[in-house]
mmCIF file of N, CA and C in Angstrom:
data_model
loop_
_atom_site.group_PDB
_atom_site.id
_atom_site.type_symbol
_atom_site.label_atom_id
_atom_site.label_comp_id
_atom_site.label_asym_id
_atom_site.label_seq_id
_atom_site.Cartn_x
_atom_site.Cartn_y
_atom_site.Cartn_z
ATOM 1 N N UNK A 63 0.293 -4.164 -12.948
ATOM 2 C CA UNK A 63 -0.189 -3.061 -12.213
ATOM 3 C C UNK A 63 0.658 -1.835 -12.425
ATOM 4 N N UNK A 64 1.457 -1.830 -13.412
ATOM 5 C CA UNK A 64 2.303 -0.678 -13.652
ATOM 6 C C UNK A 64 1.642 0.218 -14.682
ATOM 7 N N UNK A 65 1.488 1.455 -14.303
ATOM 8 C CA UNK A 65 0.991 2.464 -15.216
ATOM 9 C C UNK A 65 2.135 3.413 -15.484
ATOM 10 N N UNK A 66 2.188 3.959 -16.671
ATOM 11 C CA UNK A 66 3.270 4.857 -17.027
ATOM 12 C C UNK A 66 3.257 6.127 -16.168
ATOM 13 N N UNK A 67 2.085 6.586 -15.758
ATOM 14 C CA UNK A 67 2.002 7.830 -15.016
ATOM 15 C C UNK A 67 2.558 7.709 -13.606
ATOM 16 N N UNK A 68 2.181 6.657 -12.893
ATOM 17 C CA UNK A 68 2.595 6.564 -11.503
ATOM 18 C C UNK A 68 2.266 5.199 -10.947
ATOM 19 N N UNK A 69 2.882 4.881 -9.794
ATOM 20 C CA UNK A 69 2.556 3.639 -9.130
ATOM 21 C C UNK A 69 2.885 3.711 -7.666
ATOM 22 N N UNK A 70 2.302 2.814 -6.927
ATOM 23 C CA UNK A 70 2.559 2.677 -5.504
ATOM 24 C C UNK A 70 3.122 1.285 -5.302
ATOM 25 N N UNK A 71 4.278 1.176 -4.672
ATOM 26 C CA UNK A 71 4.889 -0.130 -4.448
ATOM 27 C C UNK A 71 5.230 -0.285 -2.979
ATOM 28 N N UNK A 72 4.994 -1.469 -2.468
ATOM 29 C CA UNK A 72 5.320 -1.786 -1.088
ATOM 30 C C UNK A 72 6.162 -3.046 -1.054
ATOM 31 N N UNK A 73 7.220 -3.034 -0.276
ATOM 32 C CA UNK A 73 7.965 -4.245 0.009
ATOM 33 C C UNK A 73 7.532 -4.658 1.403
ATOM 34 N N UNK A 74 7.138 -5.909 1.567
ATOM 35 C CA UNK A 74 6.547 -6.296 2.827
ATOM 36 C C UNK A 74 6.919 -7.713 3.224
ATOM 37 N N UNK A 75 6.668 -8.002 4.488
ATOM 38 C CA UNK A 75 6.757 -9.346 5.023
ATOM 39 C C UNK A 75 5.454 -9.587 5.757
ATOM 40 N N UNK A 76 4.865 -10.760 5.555
ATOM 41 C CA UNK A 76 3.562 -11.035 6.139
ATOM 42 C C UNK A 76 3.497 -12.470 6.615
ATOM 43 N N UNK A 77 2.944 -12.717 7.816
ATOM 44 C CA UNK A 77 2.750 -14.088 8.251
ATOM 45 C C UNK A 77 1.832 -14.819 7.280
ATOM 46 N N UNK A 78 2.081 -16.092 7.060
ATOM 47 C CA UNK A 78 1.301 -16.869 6.100
ATOM 48 C C UNK A 78 -0.174 -16.910 6.481
ATOM 49 N N UNK A 79 -0.487 -16.842 7.754
ATOM 50 C CA UNK A 79 -1.876 -16.908 8.185
ATOM 51 C C UNK A 79 -2.582 -15.562 8.123
ATOM 52 N N UNK A 80 -1.864 -14.469 7.842
ATOM 53 C CA UNK A 80 -2.461 -13.134 7.849
ATOM 54 C C UNK A 80 -3.438 -12.932 6.714
ATOM 55 N N UNK A 81 -4.492 -12.148 6.976
ATOM 56 C CA UNK A 81 -5.478 -11.821 5.955
ATOM 57 C C UNK A 81 -5.829 -10.354 6.094
ATOM 58 N N UNK A 82 -6.279 -9.750 5.016
ATOM 59 C CA UNK A 82 -6.633 -8.336 5.047
ATOM 60 C C UNK A 82 -7.845 -8.107 5.940
ATOM 61 N N UNK A 83 -7.885 -6.942 6.556
ATOM 62 C CA UNK A 83 -9.034 -6.560 7.366
ATOM 63 C C UNK A 83 -10.263 -6.432 6.471
ATOM 64 N N UNK A 84 -11.443 -6.663 7.040
ATOM 65 C CA UNK A 84 -12.685 -6.522 6.273
ATOM 66 C C UNK A 84 -13.229 -5.101 6.325
ATOM 67 N N UNK A 85 -12.500 -4.178 6.969
ATOM 68 C CA UNK A 85 -12.941 -2.789 7.075
ATOM 69 C C UNK A 85 -12.931 -2.079 5.735
ATOM 70 N N UNK A 86 -13.726 -1.022 5.649
ATOM 71 C CA UNK A 86 -13.796 -0.229 4.422
ATOM 72 C C UNK A 86 -12.712 0.838 4.444
ATOM 73 N N UNK A 87 -12.056 1.028 3.321
ATOM 74 C CA UNK A 87 -11.038 2.060 3.177
ATOM 75 C C UNK A 87 -11.676 3.324 2.614
ATOM 76 N N UNK A 88 -11.025 4.487 2.788
ATOM 77 C CA UNK A 88 -11.568 5.720 2.203
ATOM 78 C C UNK A 88 -11.736 5.578 0.687
ATOM 79 N N UNK A 89 -12.724 6.258 0.153
ATOM 80 C CA UNK A 89 -13.021 6.181 -1.283
ATOM 81 C C UNK A 89 -12.218 7.175 -2.108
ATOM 82 N N UNK A 90 -11.223 7.822 -1.515
ATOM 83 C CA UNK A 90 -10.440 8.825 -2.237
ATOM 84 C C UNK A 90 -9.561 8.198 -3.317
ATOM 85 N N UNK A 91 -9.170 6.946 -3.140
ATOM 86 C CA UNK A 91 -8.407 6.208 -4.151
ATOM 87 C C UNK A 91 -9.127 4.917 -4.479
ATOM 88 N N UNK A 92 -9.233 4.608 -5.758
ATOM 89 C CA UNK A 92 -9.907 3.390 -6.197
ATOM 90 C C UNK A 92 -8.894 2.489 -6.895
ATOM 91 N N UNK A 93 -8.556 1.345 -6.297
ATOM 92 C CA UNK A 93 -7.578 0.450 -6.919
ATOM 93 C C UNK A 93 -8.069 -0.033 -8.282
ATOM 94 N N UNK A 94 -7.171 -0.072 -9.238
ATOM 95 C CA UNK A 94 -7.510 -0.554 -10.575
ATOM 96 C C UNK A 94 -6.723 -1.798 -10.956
ATOM 97 N N UNK A 95 -5.608 -2.039 -10.274
ATOM 98 C CA UNK A 95 -4.796 -3.207 -10.602
ATOM 99 C C UNK A 95 -3.813 -3.493 -9.465
ATOM 100 N N UNK A 96 -3.579 -4.787 -9.215
ATOM 101 C CA UNK A 96 -2.602 -5.233 -8.218
ATOM 102 C C UNK A 96 -1.597 -6.158 -8.881
ATOM 103 N N UNK A 97 -0.326 -6.031 -8.527
ATOM 104 C CA UNK A 97 0.706 -6.970 -8.957
ATOM 105 C C UNK A 97 1.422 -7.443 -7.697
ATOM 106 N N UNK A 98 1.500 -8.753 -7.526
ATOM 107 C CA UNK A 98 2.143 -9.337 -6.351
ATOM 108 C C UNK A 98 3.307 -10.206 -6.773
ATOM 109 N N UNK A 99 4.413 -10.079 -6.075
ATOM 110 C CA UNK A 99 5.582 -10.953 -6.234
ATOM 111 C C UNK A 99 5.874 -11.492 -4.842
ATOM 112 N N UNK A 100 5.665 -12.792 -4.645
ATOM 113 C CA UNK A 100 5.801 -13.377 -3.321
ATOM 114 C C UNK A 100 6.977 -14.359 -3.275
ATOM 115 N N UNK A 101 7.674 -14.361 -2.134
ATOM 116 C CA UNK A 101 8.741 -15.310 -1.847
ATOM 117 C C UNK A 101 8.238 -16.198 -0.712
ATOM 118 N N UNK A 102 7.892 -17.436 -1.060
ATOM 119 C CA UNK A 102 7.270 -18.331 -0.094
ATOM 120 C C UNK A 102 8.143 -19.563 0.119
ATOM 121 N N UNK A 103 8.382 -19.879 1.380
ATOM 122 C CA UNK A 103 9.071 -21.103 1.764
ATOM 123 C C UNK A 103 8.095 -21.868 2.650
ATOM 124 N N UNK A 104 7.539 -23.008 2.169
ATOM 125 C CA UNK A 104 6.539 -23.749 2.947
ATOM 126 C C UNK A 104 7.021 -24.164 4.341
ATOM 127 N N UNK A 105 8.327 -24.217 4.543
ATOM 128 C CA UNK A 105 8.867 -24.606 5.849
ATOM 129 C C UNK A 105 8.846 -23.443 6.841
ATOM 130 N N UNK A 106 8.542 -22.232 6.379
ATOM 131 C CA UNK A 106 8.538 -21.039 7.232
ATOM 132 C C UNK A 106 7.104 -20.607 7.542
ATOM 133 N N UNK A 107 6.927 -19.896 8.650
ATOM 134 C CA UNK A 107 5.609 -19.390 9.032
ATOM 135 C C UNK A 107 5.256 -18.062 8.380
ATOM 136 N N UNK A 108 6.212 -17.444 7.709
ATOM 137 C CA UNK A 108 5.945 -16.158 7.083
ATOM 138 C C UNK A 108 6.478 -16.160 5.656
ATOM 139 N N UNK A 109 6.213 -15.081 4.963
ATOM 140 C CA UNK A 109 6.714 -14.927 3.596
ATOM 141 C C UNK A 109 6.987 -13.454 3.353
ATOM 142 N N UNK A 110 7.695 -13.175 2.275
ATOM 143 C CA UNK A 110 7.981 -11.791 1.930
ATOM 144 C C UNK A 110 7.599 -11.578 0.474
ATOM 145 N N UNK A 111 7.604 -10.321 0.084
ATOM 146 C CA UNK A 111 7.269 -10.032 -1.301
ATOM 147 C C UNK A 111 7.120 -8.556 -1.551
ATOM 148 N N UNK A 112 6.630 -8.260 -2.739
ATOM 149 C CA UNK A 112 6.414 -6.877 -3.158
ATOM 150 C C UNK A 112 5.047 -6.787 -3.800
ATOM 151 N N UNK A 113 4.340 -5.711 -3.482
ATOM 152 C CA UNK A 113 3.027 -5.455 -4.052
ATOM 153 C C UNK A 113 3.042 -4.095 -4.730
ATOM 154 N N UNK A 114 2.518 -4.046 -5.929
ATOM 155 C CA UNK A 114 2.358 -2.788 -6.644
ATOM 156 C C UNK A 114 0.863 -2.595 -6.880
ATOM 157 N N UNK A 115 0.368 -1.436 -6.496
ATOM 158 C CA UNK A 115 -1.052 -1.133 -6.635
ATOM 159 C C UNK A 115 -1.202 0.082 -7.541
ATOM 160 N N UNK A 116 -1.987 -0.071 -8.581
ATOM 161 C CA UNK A 116 -2.351 1.080 -9.417
ATOM 162 C C UNK A 116 -3.736 1.527 -8.965
ATOM 163 N N UNK A 117 -3.941 2.832 -8.856
ATOM 164 C CA UNK A 117 -5.224 3.345 -8.387
ATOM 165 C C UNK A 117 -5.548 4.666 -9.069
ATOM 166 N N UNK A 118 -6.848 4.928 -9.173
ATOM 167 C CA UNK A 118 -7.323 6.198 -9.704
ATOM 168 C C UNK A 118 -7.702 7.078 -8.522
ATOM 169 N N UNK A 119 -7.272 8.329 -8.563
ATOM 170 C CA UNK A 119 -7.595 9.280 -7.496
ATOM 171 C C UNK A 119 -9.007 9.805 -7.741
ATOM 172 N N UNK A 120 -9.922 9.509 -6.821
ATOM 173 C CA UNK A 120 -11.319 9.926 -6.967
ATOM 174 C C UNK A 120 -11.563 11.311 -6.377
ATOM 175 N N UNK A 121 -10.834 11.641 -5.307
ATOM 176 C CA UNK A 121 -10.954 12.970 -4.699
ATOM 177 C C UNK A 121 -9.599 13.362 -4.128
ATOM 178 N N UNK A 122 -9.359 14.667 -4.080
ATOM 179 C CA UNK A 122 -8.080 15.180 -3.609
ATOM 180 C C UNK A 122 -7.760 14.609 -2.226
ATOM 181 N N UNK A 123 -6.517 14.129 -2.060
ATOM 182 C CA UNK A 123 -6.121 13.553 -0.777
ATOM 183 C C UNK A 123 -4.625 13.741 -0.550
ATOM 184 N N UNK A 124 -4.249 13.869 0.714
ATOM 185 C CA UNK A 124 -2.830 13.977 1.054
ATOM 186 C C UNK A 124 -2.344 12.732 1.798
ATOM 187 N N UNK A 125 -3.173 11.661 1.731
ATOM 188 C CA UNK A 125 -2.766 10.402 2.351
ATOM 189 C C UNK A 125 -3.360 9.225 1.587
ATOM 190 N N UNK A 126 -2.726 8.083 1.745
ATOM 191 C CA UNK A 126 -3.204 6.838 1.164
ATOM 192 C C UNK A 126 -3.350 5.858 2.319
ATOM 193 N N UNK A 127 -4.530 5.250 2.428
ATOM 194 C CA UNK A 127 -4.794 4.286 3.493
ATOM 195 C C UNK A 127 -4.944 2.906 2.861
ATOM 196 N N UNK A 128 -4.193 1.937 3.398
ATOM 197 C CA UNK A 128 -4.180 0.572 2.876
ATOM 198 C C UNK A 128 -4.484 -0.419 3.990
ATOM 199 N N UNK A 129 -5.031 -1.574 3.635
ATOM 200 C CA UNK A 129 -5.151 -2.663 4.601
ATOM 201 C C UNK A 129 -3.743 -3.142 4.931
ATOM 202 N N UNK A 130 -3.483 -3.472 6.192
ATOM 203 C CA UNK A 130 -2.121 -3.857 6.570
ATOM 204 C C UNK A 130 -2.099 -4.808 7.760
ATOM 205 N N UNK A 131 -2.989 -5.773 7.778
ATOM 206 C CA UNK A 131 -3.023 -6.719 8.902
ATOM 207 C C UNK A 131 -1.748 -7.552 8.925
ATOM 208 N N UNK A 132 -1.040 -7.515 10.043
ATOM 209 C CA UNK A 132 0.159 -8.325 10.277
ATOM 210 C C UNK A 132 1.280 -8.057 9.275
ATOM 211 N N UNK A 133 1.326 -6.874 8.689
ATOM 212 C CA UNK A 133 2.374 -6.558 7.720
ATOM 213 C C UNK A 133 3.545 -5.836 8.379
ATOM 214 N N UNK A 134 4.714 -6.109 7.854
ATOM 215 C CA UNK A 134 5.913 -5.349 8.189
ATOM 216 C C UNK A 134 6.334 -4.677 6.885
ATOM 217 N N UNK A 135 6.153 -3.381 6.810
ATOM 218 C CA UNK A 135 6.448 -2.650 5.573
ATOM 219 C C UNK A 135 7.890 -2.154 5.632
ATOM 220 N N UNK A 136 8.679 -2.609 4.682
ATOM 221 C CA UNK A 136 10.088 -2.237 4.639
ATOM 222 C C UNK A 136 10.336 -1.032 3.749
ATOM 223 N N UNK A 137 9.462 -0.802 2.772
ATOM 224 C CA UNK A 137 9.645 0.281 1.814
ATOM 225 C C UNK A 137 8.287 0.632 1.227
ATOM 226 N N UNK A 138 8.025 1.903 1.017
ATOM 227 C CA UNK A 138 6.784 2.344 0.375
ATOM 228 C C UNK A 138 7.120 3.480 -0.575
ATOM 229 N N UNK A 139 6.549 3.427 -1.768
ATOM 230 C CA UNK A 139 6.779 4.458 -2.781
ATOM 231 C C UNK A 139 5.458 4.867 -3.399
ATOM 232 N N UNK A 140 5.334 6.150 -3.673
ATOM 233 C CA UNK A 140 4.172 6.683 -4.384
ATOM 234 C C UNK A 140 4.716 7.492 -5.546
ATOM 235 N N UNK A 141 4.263 7.174 -6.739
ATOM 236 C CA UNK A 141 4.741 7.840 -7.955
ATOM 237 C C UNK A 141 6.265 7.752 -8.066
ATOM 238 N N UNK A 142 6.816 6.635 -7.620
ATOM 239 C CA UNK A 142 8.251 6.403 -7.722
ATOM 240 C C UNK A 142 9.075 7.060 -6.632
ATOM 241 N N UNK A 143 8.426 7.822 -5.737
ATOM 242 C CA UNK A 143 9.147 8.524 -4.674
ATOM 243 C C UNK A 143 8.952 7.810 -3.347
ATOM 244 N N UNK A 144 10.047 7.664 -2.606
ATOM 245 C CA UNK A 144 10.016 6.995 -1.315
ATOM 246 C C UNK A 144 9.130 7.746 -0.322
ATOM 247 N N UNK A 145 8.348 6.984 0.434
ATOM 248 C CA UNK A 145 7.603 7.540 1.568
ATOM 249 C C UNK A 145 8.405 7.140 2.798
ATOM 250 N N UNK A 146 9.091 8.095 3.445
ATOM 251 C CA UNK A 146 9.949 7.751 4.583
ATOM 252 C C UNK A 146 9.147 7.152 5.739
ATOM 253 N N UNK A 147 9.831 6.379 6.560
ATOM 254 C CA UNK A 147 9.162 5.666 7.650
ATOM 255 C C UNK A 147 8.396 6.604 8.585
ATOM 256 N N UNK A 148 8.872 7.823 8.781
ATOM 257 C CA UNK A 148 8.160 8.741 9.671
ATOM 258 C C UNK A 148 6.832 9.219 9.077
ATOM 259 N N UNK A 149 6.600 8.975 7.794
ATOM 260 C CA UNK A 149 5.334 9.343 7.148
ATOM 261 C C UNK A 149 4.451 8.117 6.923
ATOM 262 N N UNK A 150 4.851 6.971 7.506
ATOM 263 C CA UNK A 150 4.073 5.731 7.402
ATOM 264 C C UNK A 150 3.544 5.385 8.786
ATOM 265 N N UNK A 151 2.233 5.389 8.934
ATOM 266 C CA UNK A 151 1.603 5.125 10.223
ATOM 267 C C UNK A 151 0.866 3.794 10.166
ATOM 268 N N UNK A 152 1.339 2.830 10.944
ATOM 269 C CA UNK A 152 0.679 1.540 11.043
ATOM 270 C C UNK A 152 -0.278 1.574 12.223
ATOM 271 N N UNK A 153 -1.529 1.249 11.996
ATOM 272 C CA UNK A 153 -2.530 1.214 13.044
ATOM 273 C C UNK A 153 -2.950 -0.239 13.241
ATOM 274 N N UNK A 154 -2.422 -0.882 14.282
ATOM 275 C CA UNK A 154 -2.686 -2.300 14.524
ATOM 276 C C UNK A 154 -4.162 -2.553 14.827
ATOM 277 N N UNK A 155 -4.809 -1.642 15.553
ATOM 278 C CA UNK A 155 -6.214 -1.841 15.905
ATOM 279 C C UNK A 155 -7.110 -1.804 14.667
ATOM 280 N N UNK A 156 -6.881 -0.843 13.781
ATOM 281 C CA UNK A 156 -7.678 -0.734 12.551
ATOM 282 C C UNK A 156 -7.112 -1.585 11.424
ATOM 283 N N UNK A 157 -5.920 -2.130 11.634
ATOM 284 C CA UNK A 157 -5.239 -2.974 10.652
ATOM 285 C C UNK A 157 -5.027 -2.223 9.337
ATOM 286 N N UNK A 158 -4.532 -0.969 9.468
ATOM 287 C CA UNK A 158 -4.290 -0.144 8.284
ATOM 288 C C UNK A 158 -2.889 0.454 8.316
ATOM 289 N N UNK A 159 -2.428 0.833 7.147
ATOM 290 C CA UNK A 159 -1.195 1.589 6.968
ATOM 291 C C UNK A 159 -1.588 2.883 6.270
ATOM 292 N N UNK A 160 -1.229 4.026 6.864
ATOM 293 C CA UNK A 160 -1.502 5.318 6.246
ATOM 294 C C UNK A 160 -0.193 5.926 5.789
ATOM 295 N N UNK A 161 -0.134 6.258 4.504
ATOM 296 C CA UNK A 161 1.037 6.904 3.922
ATOM 297 C C UNK A 161 0.740 8.398 3.813
ATOM 298 N N UNK A 162 1.477 9.205 4.563
ATOM 299 C CA UNK A 162 1.329 10.653 4.482
ATOM 300 C C UNK A 162 2.121 11.172 3.290
ATOM 301 N N UNK A 163 1.481 11.932 2.428
ATOM 302 C CA UNK A 163 2.110 12.411 1.202
ATOM 303 C C UNK A 163 2.600 13.850 1.360
ATOM 304 N N UNK A 164 3.753 14.182 0.771
ATOM 305 C CA UNK A 164 4.263 15.548 0.872
ATOM 306 C C UNK A 164 3.402 16.547 0.100
ATOM 307 N N UNK A 165 2.730 16.078 -0.945
ATOM 308 C CA UNK A 165 1.834 16.920 -1.745
ATOM 309 C C UNK A 165 0.555 16.147 -2.021
ATOM 310 N N UNK A 166 -0.595 16.817 -2.001
ATOM 311 C CA UNK A 166 -1.862 16.123 -2.272
ATOM 312 C C UNK A 166 -1.919 15.559 -3.690
ATOM 313 N N UNK A 167 -2.653 14.469 -3.838
ATOM 314 C CA UNK A 167 -2.932 13.895 -5.146
ATOM 315 C C UNK A 167 -4.229 14.504 -5.647
ATOM 316 N N UNK A 168 -4.273 14.832 -6.937
ATOM 317 C CA UNK A 168 -5.445 15.456 -7.530
ATOM 318 C C UNK A 168 -6.336 14.420 -8.194
ATOM 319 N N UNK A 169 -7.650 14.669 -8.209
ATOM 320 C CA UNK A 169 -8.588 13.741 -8.854
ATOM 321 C C UNK A 169 -8.241 13.485 -10.324
ATOM 322 N N UNK A 170 -8.493 12.256 -10.746
ATOM 323 C CA UNK A 170 -8.242 11.877 -12.134
ATOM 324 C C UNK A 170 -6.878 11.306 -12.383
ATOM 325 N N UNK A 171 -5.913 11.599 -11.524
ATOM 326 C CA UNK A 171 -4.577 11.055 -11.705
ATOM 327 C C UNK A 171 -4.545 9.565 -11.370
ATOM 328 N N UNK A 172 -3.561 8.897 -11.914
ATOM 329 C CA UNK A 172 -3.343 7.489 -11.628
ATOM 330 C C UNK A 172 -2.093 7.381 -10.786
ATOM 331 N N UNK A 173 -2.168 6.636 -9.687
ATOM 332 C CA UNK A 173 -1.006 6.411 -8.834
ATOM 333 C C UNK A 173 -0.748 4.930 -8.691
#
Protein backbone atom coordinates (compact mmCIF):
# COMPACT_ATOMS: atom_id res chain seq x y z
CA UNK A 1 0.00 0.00 0.00
CA UNK A 2 2.93 2.30 -0.31
CA UNK A 3 2.88 4.80 -3.10
CA UNK A 4 5.86 6.99 -3.83
CA UNK A 5 3.73 10.15 -3.78
CA UNK A 6 2.10 9.81 -0.39
CA UNK A 7 0.59 7.53 2.20
CA UNK A 8 -1.57 7.44 5.26
CA UNK A 9 -0.39 5.28 8.16
CA UNK A 10 -2.08 4.52 11.45
CA UNK A 11 -0.66 2.75 14.47
CA UNK A 12 -3.52 1.23 16.37
CA UNK A 13 -4.74 -1.18 19.00
CA UNK A 14 -8.02 -2.98 18.47
CA UNK A 15 -10.01 -5.55 20.45
CA UNK A 16 -9.99 -8.92 18.68
CA UNK A 17 -13.78 -8.90 18.48
CA UNK A 18 -13.95 -5.41 16.89
CA UNK A 19 -15.23 -4.99 13.34
CA UNK A 20 -15.53 -1.99 11.05
CA UNK A 21 -18.78 -0.06 11.00
CA UNK A 22 -21.08 -0.76 8.04
CA UNK A 23 -21.66 2.99 7.53
CA UNK A 24 -20.71 4.73 4.31
CA UNK A 25 -17.68 7.02 4.33
CA UNK A 26 -17.43 10.26 2.31
CA UNK A 27 -16.54 9.71 -1.35
CA UNK A 28 -13.82 12.38 -1.30
CA UNK A 29 -11.12 9.69 -0.93
CA UNK A 30 -11.21 6.30 -2.63
CA UNK A 31 -8.99 3.61 -1.07
CA UNK A 32 -6.80 1.82 -3.60
CA UNK A 33 -4.67 -0.39 -1.36
CA UNK A 34 -4.37 -1.50 2.28
CA UNK A 35 -1.31 -2.90 4.07
CA UNK A 36 -1.75 -4.40 7.54
CA UNK A 37 0.91 -5.47 10.03
CA UNK A 38 -0.70 -7.11 13.05
CA UNK A 39 0.75 -8.24 16.39
CA UNK A 40 -1.56 -10.95 17.70
CA UNK A 41 -1.28 -12.96 20.91
CA UNK A 42 -4.10 -15.57 21.07
CA UNK A 43 -3.96 -15.42 24.88
CA UNK A 44 -4.94 -11.71 24.82
CA UNK A 45 -8.31 -10.10 24.09
CA UNK A 46 -6.80 -7.38 21.93
CA UNK A 47 -4.09 -6.90 19.34
CA UNK A 48 -1.99 -4.08 17.95
CA UNK A 49 -0.61 -3.22 14.58
CA UNK A 50 -0.12 -0.72 11.82
CA UNK A 51 -2.28 -0.01 8.80
CA UNK A 52 -1.22 1.88 5.71
CA UNK A 53 -3.93 3.02 3.32
CA UNK A 54 -3.28 4.35 -0.17
CA UNK A 55 -6.14 6.38 -1.62
CA UNK A 56 -6.97 8.55 -4.60
CA UNK A 57 -8.41 11.99 -3.86
CA UNK A 58 -11.71 12.24 -5.76
CA UNK A 59 -12.66 15.74 -4.60
CA UNK A 60 -10.92 18.51 -2.68
CA UNK A 61 -11.05 17.85 1.06
CA UNK A 62 -9.47 19.12 4.26
CA UNK A 63 -10.28 15.98 6.25
CA UNK A 64 -10.04 12.21 6.02
CA UNK A 65 -12.77 10.07 7.58
CA UNK A 66 -12.01 6.43 8.43
CA UNK A 67 -13.91 3.58 10.06
CA UNK A 68 -12.66 3.28 13.65
CA UNK A 69 -14.84 0.94 15.69
CA UNK A 70 -13.13 0.13 19.01
CA UNK A 71 -9.78 1.54 17.83
CA UNK A 72 -7.17 3.29 19.91
CA UNK A 73 -5.12 5.36 17.48
CA UNK A 74 -1.62 6.03 18.74
CA UNK A 75 -0.24 7.75 15.64
CA UNK A 76 -1.64 9.03 12.33
CA UNK A 77 0.28 10.34 9.33
CA UNK A 78 -0.82 11.77 6.00
CA UNK A 79 1.78 12.14 3.26
CA UNK A 80 4.44 11.28 5.84
CA UNK A 81 3.42 14.14 8.15
CA UNK A 82 2.10 13.56 11.66
CA UNK A 83 -1.53 14.42 12.36
CA UNK A 84 -1.41 15.63 15.99
CA UNK A 85 -3.91 14.22 18.46
CA UNK A 86 -5.83 17.51 18.64
CA UNK A 87 -6.60 17.14 14.90
CA UNK A 88 -7.87 13.54 15.32
CA UNK A 89 -11.55 13.28 16.25
CA UNK A 90 -12.88 9.89 17.30
CA UNK A 91 -16.66 9.60 17.09
CA UNK A 92 -17.76 6.53 19.07
CA UNK A 93 -21.41 6.82 17.99
CA UNK A 94 -20.58 6.92 14.26
CA UNK A 95 -17.55 4.65 14.78
CA UNK A 96 -15.31 6.97 12.75
CA UNK A 97 -11.99 8.75 13.05
CA UNK A 98 -11.70 12.14 11.33
CA UNK A 99 -8.24 13.47 10.57
CA UNK A 100 -8.23 17.25 10.19
CA UNK A 101 -5.61 18.30 7.63
CA UNK A 102 -3.59 21.54 7.79
CA UNK A 103 -3.97 21.94 4.00
CA UNK A 104 -6.66 20.55 1.68
CA UNK A 105 -5.90 17.60 -0.58
CA UNK A 106 -6.47 18.23 -4.28
CA UNK A 107 -8.28 15.85 -6.66
CA UNK A 108 -6.12 13.35 -8.51
CA UNK A 109 -3.44 13.14 -5.85
CA UNK A 110 -2.59 9.89 -4.14
CA UNK A 111 -2.38 9.80 -0.35
